[in-house]
Amino acid sequence: MKVGVAKETAPGERRVALVPEQLGKLKAAGLEILVEQGAGAGSSIPDAAYSDAGATIVSTVDLYGQSDAILRVQKPTASEISVMKSGQAVLGLLQPLIDPQTAKALADHGVTAISLDAIPRTLSRAQTMDALSSQANVGGYKAVLIAANAYGRYFPLLTTAAGTAKPANVLILGIGVAGLAAIGTAKRLGAVVKAYDVRPETREQAESLGAQFVKLKTTIDATGAGGYARELTPEERAAQQAELNEVIGGMDVIITTAQVPGRKPPLLVTAEAVALMKSGSVIVDMAASALGGNVELSQAGETIESPNGVTIIAPDNLPASMPAGASAFYARNISALLLGMVKDGALNLDFENEVTKATVITKDGAILSEPVKKLLEPAAPAAGGPA
Ligand code: NAD
């Protein structure tokens, strides 16, 4: 079977789905690797590094024309889908729950779409394939570096002949994968770190990394399904915001990472709370997207300054800003997923396997994922509307 590595075409995307270090394992499993010319350039991996590791460098036309399976980071564009062949497979972070129309277009083309964002995250044998975690890890690390860079003072306590610098007070909101990476990074830079989440089990995880867990007087346990959080009720939300405001005012740096699957990110830092912060403070909203973010004033992809001098940064695609490191992790994830689906050098999809069942979104012209099917159903007519 020929496995192609696509050059990413999404704006600003510098990652690549496979790095040369993974080729040995794939070739040993009987796979032939084709790499689209320049695929690794954004991650500083020259074509020669792939060919030295045993891959063939091909043109875009040959990649789409000859590959049995195409590995990529982001979903293909409409024009890329138009040149894909029936029976061809594509593996990537296809985001079918955010963009079900792309899943439909892949199904219409007869493409087998395998999405890494659908990997069951609580299954321990799938941990090596968990690209959401590996990329969130990069994001959490990078968010702290961006904050430290924008902050006009020191993170650590520093005693010098010219005086003593106080350590920065850093608050991490949301203690999932990105939040834990952010806690670890801020601690390593010497900050005093506090952290908060609505899942009580995160307390121990935060404390084990040296952060102080912020415990609100109002008890909220919003543990949801699959280790994720559920959306808060309006009463819980109001209580949380009021109590968080008291903590936020004393912070120099805030990193927000809170997400609720399938919902708008929860609002955790209101404009009123930002007004309580000192001039020169920095907020990085990792949850910001077109849907909104954790910070009322943040604007996705932009850096703004609040009227009281707080810098609010809402970076886009943080993993792509550390492309070589992020690609190395992603390549391990996608190789592990692919190898689990290959038998005798060919794709062999066993739908009894939980990972296969969860990740194969389309096959033979049909959409297999129930949640995606549901999203594509025509909306029911509004009550009182025409029958
Ligand atoms: P996520 O990106 O969905 O959310 C980030 C964090 O935001 C979560 O910790 C969530 O509880 C928190 N959050 C949501 N609403 C909030 C609110 N109103 N206030 C404060 N915090 C709020 O989460 P994730 O990083 O993708 O992790 C999701 C889960 O998956 C976690 O339980 C994680 O431990 C688990 N996970 C398990 C494995 C494994 O077992 N192999 C691997 C990776 C992740």
Short mmCIF file of C-alpha atoms and ligand atoms in Angstrom, two decimals, residues 121-123 127 130 133 174-178 196-199 201-202 226-229 232 240 257-261 266 268, ligand 1:
data_model
loop_
_atom_site.label_atom_id
_atom_site.label_comp_id
_atom_site.label_asym_id
_atom_site.label_seq_id
_atom_site.Cartn_x
_atom_site.Cartn_y
_atom_site.Cartn_z
CA ARG A 121 -9.37 9.46 24.85
CA THR A 122 -9.96 7.39 27.94
CA LEU A 123 -8.83 4.15 26.25
CA GLN A 127 -2.90 7.19 24.29
CA ASP A 130 -4.14 10.89 20.98
CA SER A 133 -3.55 15.65 23.72
CA GLY A 174 -9.06 24.88 32.91
CA ILE A 175 -6.79 22.03 34.02
CA GLY A 176 -7.06 19.63 31.08
CA VAL A 177 -4.09 18.64 28.94
CA ALA A 178 -3.24 22.20 27.86
CA TYR A 196 -8.88 26.23 38.70
CA ASP A 197 -11.21 23.71 37.04
CA VAL A 198 -14.77 22.51 37.54
CA ARG A 199 -13.72 18.83 37.67
CA GLU A 201 -10.19 15.40 40.25
CA THR A 202 -7.97 18.08 38.64
CA GLY A 226 -15.64 10.76 29.00
CA GLY A 227 -13.53 12.81 31.43
CA TYR A 228 -14.78 16.10 29.95
CA ALA A 229 -16.68 18.86 31.73
CA LEU A 232 -22.64 24.87 33.92
CA GLN A 240 -18.39 31.00 39.49
CA THR A 257 -7.91 26.73 28.36
CA ALA A 258 -11.48 25.76 29.31
CA GLN A 259 -13.61 23.86 26.81
CA VAL A 260 -16.88 21.93 26.92
CA PRO A 261 -17.28 19.45 24.04
CA PRO A 266 -17.44 28.93 28.93
CA LEU A 268 -14.59 32.78 32.71
P1 NAD B 1 -10.91 20.16 27.21
O1 NAD B 1 -10.00 20.80 26.21
O2 NAD B 1 -12.24 19.66 26.76
O3 NAD B 1 -11.18 21.20 28.40
C1 NAD B 1 -10.11 21.78 29.13
C2 NAD B 1 -10.49 21.88 30.58
O4 NAD B 1 -11.48 22.88 30.75
C3 NAD B 1 -11.08 20.61 31.19
O5 NAD B 1 -10.25 20.17 32.24
C4 NAD B 1 -12.46 21.05 31.69
O6 NAD B 1 -12.85 20.40 32.89
C5 NAD B 1 -12.23 22.53 31.88
N1 NAD B 1 -13.47 23.32 31.98
C6 NAD B 1 -14.62 23.22 31.27
N2 NAD B 1 -15.52 24.13 31.68
C7 NAD B 1 -14.95 24.85 32.68
C8 NAD B 1 -15.38 25.93 33.49
N3 NAD B 1 -16.60 26.45 33.39
N4 NAD B 1 -14.52 26.40 34.41
C9 NAD B 1 -13.27 25.87 34.55
N5 NAD B 1 -12.80 24.86 33.81
C10 NAD B 1 -13.64 24.34 32.88
O7 NAD B 1 -10.17 19.00 27.98
P2 NAD B 1 -8.93 18.12 27.52
O8 NAD B 1 -7.68 18.78 27.88
O9 NAD B 1 -9.15 17.75 26.10
O10 NAD B 1 -9.11 16.89 28.46
C11 NAD B 1 -10.37 16.27 28.55
C12 NAD B 1 -10.32 15.05 29.39
O11 NAD B 1 -9.69 14.01 28.70
C13 NAD B 1 -9.59 15.20 30.71
O12 NAD B 1 -10.34 14.52 31.68
C14 NAD B 1 -8.31 14.50 30.48
O13 NAD B 1 -7.75 14.01 31.67
C15 NAD B 1 -8.82 13.39 29.62
N6 NAD B 1 -7.75 12.75 28.91
C16 NAD B 1 -7.55 11.46 29.20
C17 NAD B 1 -6.56 10.79 28.57
C18 NAD B 1 -6.36 9.36 28.91
O14 NAD B 1 -6.88 8.85 29.87
N7 NAD B 1 -5.65 8.66 28.10
C19 NAD B 1 -5.77 11.40 27.64
C20 NAD B 1 -6.00 12.74 27.36
C21 NAD B 1 -7.02 13.41 27.99
#
